[in-house]
PDB file of C-alpha atoms in Angstrom:
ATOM      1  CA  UNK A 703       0.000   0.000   0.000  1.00 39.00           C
ATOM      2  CA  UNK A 704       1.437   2.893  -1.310  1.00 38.00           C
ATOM      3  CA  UNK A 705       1.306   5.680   1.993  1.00 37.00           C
ATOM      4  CA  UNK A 706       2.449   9.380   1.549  1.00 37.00           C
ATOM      5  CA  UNK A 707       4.962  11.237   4.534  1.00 35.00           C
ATOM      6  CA  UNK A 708       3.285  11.787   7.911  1.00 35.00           C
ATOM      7  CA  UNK A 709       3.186  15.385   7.501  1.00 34.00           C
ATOM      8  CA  UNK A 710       1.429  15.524   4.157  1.00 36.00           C
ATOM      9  CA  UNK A 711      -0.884  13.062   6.182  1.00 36.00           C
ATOM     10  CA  UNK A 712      -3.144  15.830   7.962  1.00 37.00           C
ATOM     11  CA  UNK A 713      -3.588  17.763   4.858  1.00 39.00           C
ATOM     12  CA  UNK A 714      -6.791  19.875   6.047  1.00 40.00           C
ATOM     13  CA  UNK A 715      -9.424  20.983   3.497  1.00 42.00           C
ATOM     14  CA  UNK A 716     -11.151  23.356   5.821  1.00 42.00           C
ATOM     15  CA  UNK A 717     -11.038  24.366   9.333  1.00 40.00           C
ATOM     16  CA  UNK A 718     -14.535  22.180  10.094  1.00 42.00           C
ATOM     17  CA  UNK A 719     -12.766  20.218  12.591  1.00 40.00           C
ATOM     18  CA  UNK A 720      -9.550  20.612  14.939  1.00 39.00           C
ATOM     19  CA  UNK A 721      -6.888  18.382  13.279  1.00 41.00           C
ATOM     20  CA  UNK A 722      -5.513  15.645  15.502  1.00 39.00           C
ATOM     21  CA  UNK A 723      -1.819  14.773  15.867  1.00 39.00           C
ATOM     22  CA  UNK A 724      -0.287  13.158  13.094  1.00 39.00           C
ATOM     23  CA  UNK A 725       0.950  10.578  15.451  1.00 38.00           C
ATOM     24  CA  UNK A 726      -2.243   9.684  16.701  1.00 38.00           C
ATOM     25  CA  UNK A 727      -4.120   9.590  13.484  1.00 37.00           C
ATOM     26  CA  UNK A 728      -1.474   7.436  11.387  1.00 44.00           C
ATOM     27  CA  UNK A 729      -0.625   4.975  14.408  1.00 44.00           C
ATOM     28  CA  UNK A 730      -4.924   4.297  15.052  1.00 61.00           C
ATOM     29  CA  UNK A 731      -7.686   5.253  13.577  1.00 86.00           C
ATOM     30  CA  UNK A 732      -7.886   7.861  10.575  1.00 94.00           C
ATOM     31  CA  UNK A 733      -8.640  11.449  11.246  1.00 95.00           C
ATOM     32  CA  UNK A 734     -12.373  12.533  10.533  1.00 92.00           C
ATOM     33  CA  UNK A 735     -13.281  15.526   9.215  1.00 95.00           C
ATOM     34  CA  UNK A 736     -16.819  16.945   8.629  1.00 95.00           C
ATOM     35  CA  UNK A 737     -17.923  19.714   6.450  1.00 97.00           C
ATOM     36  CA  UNK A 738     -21.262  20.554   6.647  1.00 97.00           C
ATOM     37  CA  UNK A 739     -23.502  20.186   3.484  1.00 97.00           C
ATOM     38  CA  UNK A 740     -27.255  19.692   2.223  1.00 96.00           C
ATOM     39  CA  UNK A 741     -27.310  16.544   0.465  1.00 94.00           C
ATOM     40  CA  UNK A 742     -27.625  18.839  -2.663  1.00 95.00           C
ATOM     41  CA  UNK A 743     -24.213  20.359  -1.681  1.00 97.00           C
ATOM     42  CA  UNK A 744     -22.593  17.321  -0.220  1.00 97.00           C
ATOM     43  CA  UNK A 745     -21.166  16.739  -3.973  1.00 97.00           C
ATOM     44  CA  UNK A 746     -19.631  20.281  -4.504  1.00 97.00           C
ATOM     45  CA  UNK A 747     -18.036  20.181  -0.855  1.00 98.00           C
ATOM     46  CA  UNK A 748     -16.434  16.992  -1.607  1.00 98.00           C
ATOM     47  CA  UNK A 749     -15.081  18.073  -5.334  1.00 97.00           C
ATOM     48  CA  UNK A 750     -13.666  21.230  -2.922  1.00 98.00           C
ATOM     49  CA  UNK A 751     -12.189  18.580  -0.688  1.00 98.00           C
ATOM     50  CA  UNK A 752     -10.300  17.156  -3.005  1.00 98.00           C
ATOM     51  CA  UNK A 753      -9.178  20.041  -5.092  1.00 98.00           C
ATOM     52  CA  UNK A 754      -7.615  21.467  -1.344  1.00 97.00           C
ATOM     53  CA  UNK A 755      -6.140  17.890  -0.957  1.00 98.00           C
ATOM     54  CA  UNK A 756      -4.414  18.064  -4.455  1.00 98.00           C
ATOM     55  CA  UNK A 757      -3.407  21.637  -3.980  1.00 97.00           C
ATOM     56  CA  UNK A 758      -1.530  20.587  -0.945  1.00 97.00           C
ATOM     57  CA  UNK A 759       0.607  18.368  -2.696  1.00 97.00           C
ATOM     58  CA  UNK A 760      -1.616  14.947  -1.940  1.00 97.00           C
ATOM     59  CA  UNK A 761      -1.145  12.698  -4.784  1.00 97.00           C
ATOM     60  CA  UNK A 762      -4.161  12.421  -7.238  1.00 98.00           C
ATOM     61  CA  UNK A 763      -4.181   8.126  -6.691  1.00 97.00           C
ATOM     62  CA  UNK A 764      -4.454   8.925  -2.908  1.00 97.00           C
ATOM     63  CA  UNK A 765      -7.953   9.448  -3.054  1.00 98.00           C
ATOM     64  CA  UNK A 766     -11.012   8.064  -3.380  1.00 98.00           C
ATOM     65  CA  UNK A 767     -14.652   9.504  -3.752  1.00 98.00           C
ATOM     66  CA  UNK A 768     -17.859   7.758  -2.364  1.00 97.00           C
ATOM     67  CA  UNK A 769     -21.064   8.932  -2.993  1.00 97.00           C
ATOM     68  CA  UNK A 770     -24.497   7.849  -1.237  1.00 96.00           C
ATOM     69  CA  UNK A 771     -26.859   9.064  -4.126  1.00 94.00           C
ATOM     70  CA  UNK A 772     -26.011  10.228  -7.469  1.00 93.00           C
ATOM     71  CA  UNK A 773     -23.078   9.102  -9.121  1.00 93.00           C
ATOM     72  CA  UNK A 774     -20.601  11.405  -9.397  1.00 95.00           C
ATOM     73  CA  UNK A 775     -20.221  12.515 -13.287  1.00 94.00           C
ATOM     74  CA  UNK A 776     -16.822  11.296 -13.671  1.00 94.00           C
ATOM     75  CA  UNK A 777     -18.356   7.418 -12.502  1.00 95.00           C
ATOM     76  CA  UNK A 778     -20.891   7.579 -14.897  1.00 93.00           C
ATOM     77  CA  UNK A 779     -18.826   8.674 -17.713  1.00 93.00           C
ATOM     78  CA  UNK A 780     -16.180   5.984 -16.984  1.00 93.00           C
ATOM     79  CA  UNK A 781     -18.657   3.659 -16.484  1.00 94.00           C
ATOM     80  CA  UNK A 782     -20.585   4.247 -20.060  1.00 94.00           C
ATOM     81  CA  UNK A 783     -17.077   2.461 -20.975  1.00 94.00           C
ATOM     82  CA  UNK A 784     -17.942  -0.554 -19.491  1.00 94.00           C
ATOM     83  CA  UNK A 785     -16.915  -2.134 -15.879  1.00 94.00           C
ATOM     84  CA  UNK A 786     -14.056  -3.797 -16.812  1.00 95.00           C
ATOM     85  CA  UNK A 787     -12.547  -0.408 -17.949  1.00 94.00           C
ATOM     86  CA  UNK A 788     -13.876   1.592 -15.207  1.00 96.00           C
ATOM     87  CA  UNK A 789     -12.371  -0.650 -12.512  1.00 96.00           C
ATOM     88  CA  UNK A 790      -8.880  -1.094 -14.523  1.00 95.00           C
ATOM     89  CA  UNK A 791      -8.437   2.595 -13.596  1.00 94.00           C
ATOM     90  CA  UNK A 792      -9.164   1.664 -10.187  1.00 95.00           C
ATOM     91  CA  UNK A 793      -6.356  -1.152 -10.022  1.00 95.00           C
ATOM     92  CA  UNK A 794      -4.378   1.761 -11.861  1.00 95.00           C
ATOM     93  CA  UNK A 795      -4.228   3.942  -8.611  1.00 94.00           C
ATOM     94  CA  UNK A 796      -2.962   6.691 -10.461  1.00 94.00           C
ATOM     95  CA  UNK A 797      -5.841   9.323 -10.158  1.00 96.00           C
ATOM     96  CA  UNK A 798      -8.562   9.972  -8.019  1.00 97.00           C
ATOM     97  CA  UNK A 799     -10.840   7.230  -7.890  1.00 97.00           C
ATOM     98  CA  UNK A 800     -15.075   8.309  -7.845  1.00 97.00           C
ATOM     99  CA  UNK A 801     -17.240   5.180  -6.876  1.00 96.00           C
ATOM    100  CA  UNK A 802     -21.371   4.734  -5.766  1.00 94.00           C
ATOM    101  CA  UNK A 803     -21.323   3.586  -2.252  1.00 94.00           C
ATOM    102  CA  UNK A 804     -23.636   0.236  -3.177  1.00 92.00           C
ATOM    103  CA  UNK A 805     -19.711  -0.693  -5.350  1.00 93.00           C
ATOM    104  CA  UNK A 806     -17.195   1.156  -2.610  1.00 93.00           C
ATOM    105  CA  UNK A 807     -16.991  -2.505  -0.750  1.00 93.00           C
ATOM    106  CA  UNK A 808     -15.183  -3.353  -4.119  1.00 95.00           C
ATOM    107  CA  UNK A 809     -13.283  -0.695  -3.514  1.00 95.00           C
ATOM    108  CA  UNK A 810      -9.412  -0.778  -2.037  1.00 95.00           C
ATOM    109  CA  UNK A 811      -7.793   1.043   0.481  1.00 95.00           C
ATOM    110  CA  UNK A 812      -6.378   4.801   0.272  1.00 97.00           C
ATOM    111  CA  UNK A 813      -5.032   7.168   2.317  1.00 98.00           C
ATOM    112  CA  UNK A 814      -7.835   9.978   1.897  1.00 98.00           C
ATOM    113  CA  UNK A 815     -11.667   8.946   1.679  1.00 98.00           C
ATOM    114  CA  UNK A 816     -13.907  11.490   0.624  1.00 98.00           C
ATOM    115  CA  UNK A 817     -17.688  10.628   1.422  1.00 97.00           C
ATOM    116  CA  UNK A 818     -20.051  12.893  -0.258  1.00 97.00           C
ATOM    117  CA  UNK A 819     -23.637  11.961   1.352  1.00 96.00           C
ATOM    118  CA  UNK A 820     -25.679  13.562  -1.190  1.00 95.00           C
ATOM    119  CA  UNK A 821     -28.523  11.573  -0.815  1.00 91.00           C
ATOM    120  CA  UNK A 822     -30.120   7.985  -1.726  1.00 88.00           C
ATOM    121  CA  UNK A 823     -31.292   5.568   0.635  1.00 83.00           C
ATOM    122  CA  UNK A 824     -30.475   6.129   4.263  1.00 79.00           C
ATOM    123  CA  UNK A 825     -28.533   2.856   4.461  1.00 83.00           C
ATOM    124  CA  UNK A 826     -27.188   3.659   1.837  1.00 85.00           C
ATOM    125  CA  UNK A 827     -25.433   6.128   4.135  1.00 85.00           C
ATOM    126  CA  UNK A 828     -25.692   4.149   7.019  1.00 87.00           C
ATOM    127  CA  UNK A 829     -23.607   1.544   5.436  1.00 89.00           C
ATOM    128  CA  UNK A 830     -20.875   3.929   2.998  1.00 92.00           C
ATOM    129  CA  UNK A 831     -19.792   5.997   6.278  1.00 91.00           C
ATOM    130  CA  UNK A 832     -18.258   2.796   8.238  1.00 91.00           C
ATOM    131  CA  UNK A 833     -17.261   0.996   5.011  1.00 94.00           C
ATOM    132  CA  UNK A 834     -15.120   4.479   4.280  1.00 95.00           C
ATOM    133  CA  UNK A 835     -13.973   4.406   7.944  1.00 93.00           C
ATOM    134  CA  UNK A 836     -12.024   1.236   7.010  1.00 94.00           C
ATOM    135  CA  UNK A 837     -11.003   2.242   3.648  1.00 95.00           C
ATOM    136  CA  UNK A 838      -8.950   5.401   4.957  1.00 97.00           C
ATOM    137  CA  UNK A 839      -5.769   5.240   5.591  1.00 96.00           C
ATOM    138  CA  UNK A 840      -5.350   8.603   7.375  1.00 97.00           C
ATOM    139  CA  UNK A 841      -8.113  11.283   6.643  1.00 97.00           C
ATOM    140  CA  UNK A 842     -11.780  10.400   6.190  1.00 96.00           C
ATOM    141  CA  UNK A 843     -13.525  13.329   4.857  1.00 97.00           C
ATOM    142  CA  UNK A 844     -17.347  13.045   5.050  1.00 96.00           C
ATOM    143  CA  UNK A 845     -19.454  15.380   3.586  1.00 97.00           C
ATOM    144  CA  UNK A 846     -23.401  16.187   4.346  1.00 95.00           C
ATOM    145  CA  UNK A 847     -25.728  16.762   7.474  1.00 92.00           C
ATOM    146  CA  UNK A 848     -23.778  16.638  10.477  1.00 91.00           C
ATOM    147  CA  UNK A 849     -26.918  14.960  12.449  1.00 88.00           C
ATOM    148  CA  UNK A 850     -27.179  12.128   9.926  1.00 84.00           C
ATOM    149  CA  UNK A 851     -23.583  11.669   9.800  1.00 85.00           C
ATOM    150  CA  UNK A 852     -23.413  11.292  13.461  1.00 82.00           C
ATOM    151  CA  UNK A 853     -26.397   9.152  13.823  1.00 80.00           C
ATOM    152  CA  UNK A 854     -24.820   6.665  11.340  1.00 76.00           C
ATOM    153  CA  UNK A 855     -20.941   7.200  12.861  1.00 70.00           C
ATOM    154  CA  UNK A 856     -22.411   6.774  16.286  1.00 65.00           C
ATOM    155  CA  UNK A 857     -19.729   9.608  17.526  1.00 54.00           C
ATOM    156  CA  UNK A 858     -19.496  13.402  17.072  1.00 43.00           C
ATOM    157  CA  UNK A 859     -17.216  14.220  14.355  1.00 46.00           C
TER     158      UNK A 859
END
C-alpha cells in the first residue's frame, strides 16, 4: 500500500474540525473531518475537498470519492465504458478514484476517503460511512448533514 509522509498526512481541506496529531491519526484510527452540506451540496463540498487535498501536494491516486446518491459525473462517464474499464483505472491507482457507495466494498484502500452523502437511501449512508472508515488510511472526509452523519458514525465528528 502505497502511503504518503506523515506530515502531508493531515492535509486539512477546511477548518470544520480541529486536526488531531499526526501521530495519533497514522498509528490508530484515521482522522475525521466533517464539512457541513445539504445533500444537494454534499457533492460540490467533496469536489472542494479534493481540489484542497491536491493543492496541498496529496497525490491524485491517494484518493477516493464515495457517494451515497447520485453518481458522481466522472463514474458515470467511466462507467458508459464498461466495468471492466472503469475498474482497470481503479487497479491503476494513479488518479482519483469516484465510486457509488452500493460498489465502494469493491473498492481498495487509500489514504484519503472522501464521502459525499448527497442523498439515496439512508442505508445507503448508514452503510458507505463505516465501510469508508475502514477504507482510509489517514483522513476520512465526510461530507453532508452533520446529524445524519453522526447518527450513522455513532460519535461526534
Amino acid at each position: 500500500m502505497q502511503r504518503t509522509s506523515r506530515d502531508v498526512a493531515v492535509a486539512k481541506p477546511g477548518p470544520s474540525v480541529p486536526a488531531a496529531p499526526a501521530a495519533v491519526t497514522a498509528a490508530a484510527n484515521p482522522q475525521i473531518q466533517l464539512i457541513p452540506a445539504s445533500a444537494e451540496g454534499a457533492l460540490d463540498a467533496a469536489e472542494e475537498a479534493v481540489d484542497l487535498l491536491l493543492d496541498s501536494g496529496r497525490a491524485p491516486g491517494d484518493v477516493l470519492v464515495i457517494t451515497t446518491g447520485e453518481q458522481h459525473p466522472w463514474a458515470a462517464h467511466e462507467l458508459s465504458f464498461g466495468e471492466a474499464s472503469y475498474w482497470a483505472q481503479h487497479d491503476a491507482g494513479d488518479d482519483v478514484f469516484y465510486t457509488d457507495a452500493s460498489a465502494a466494498g469493491r473498492a481498495a484502500s487509500r489514504p484519503v476517503v472522501v464521502v459525499a452523502v448527497n442523498g439515496g437511501p439512508d442505508p445507503a449512508a448508514a452503510s458507505a460511512l463505516p465501510l469508508a472508515l475502514t477504507r482510509a488510511g489517514a483522513l476520512l472526509i465526510v461530507c453532508g448533514d452533520p446529524q445524519q452523519i453522526n447518527s450513522v458514525l455513532g460519535a461526534s465528528v
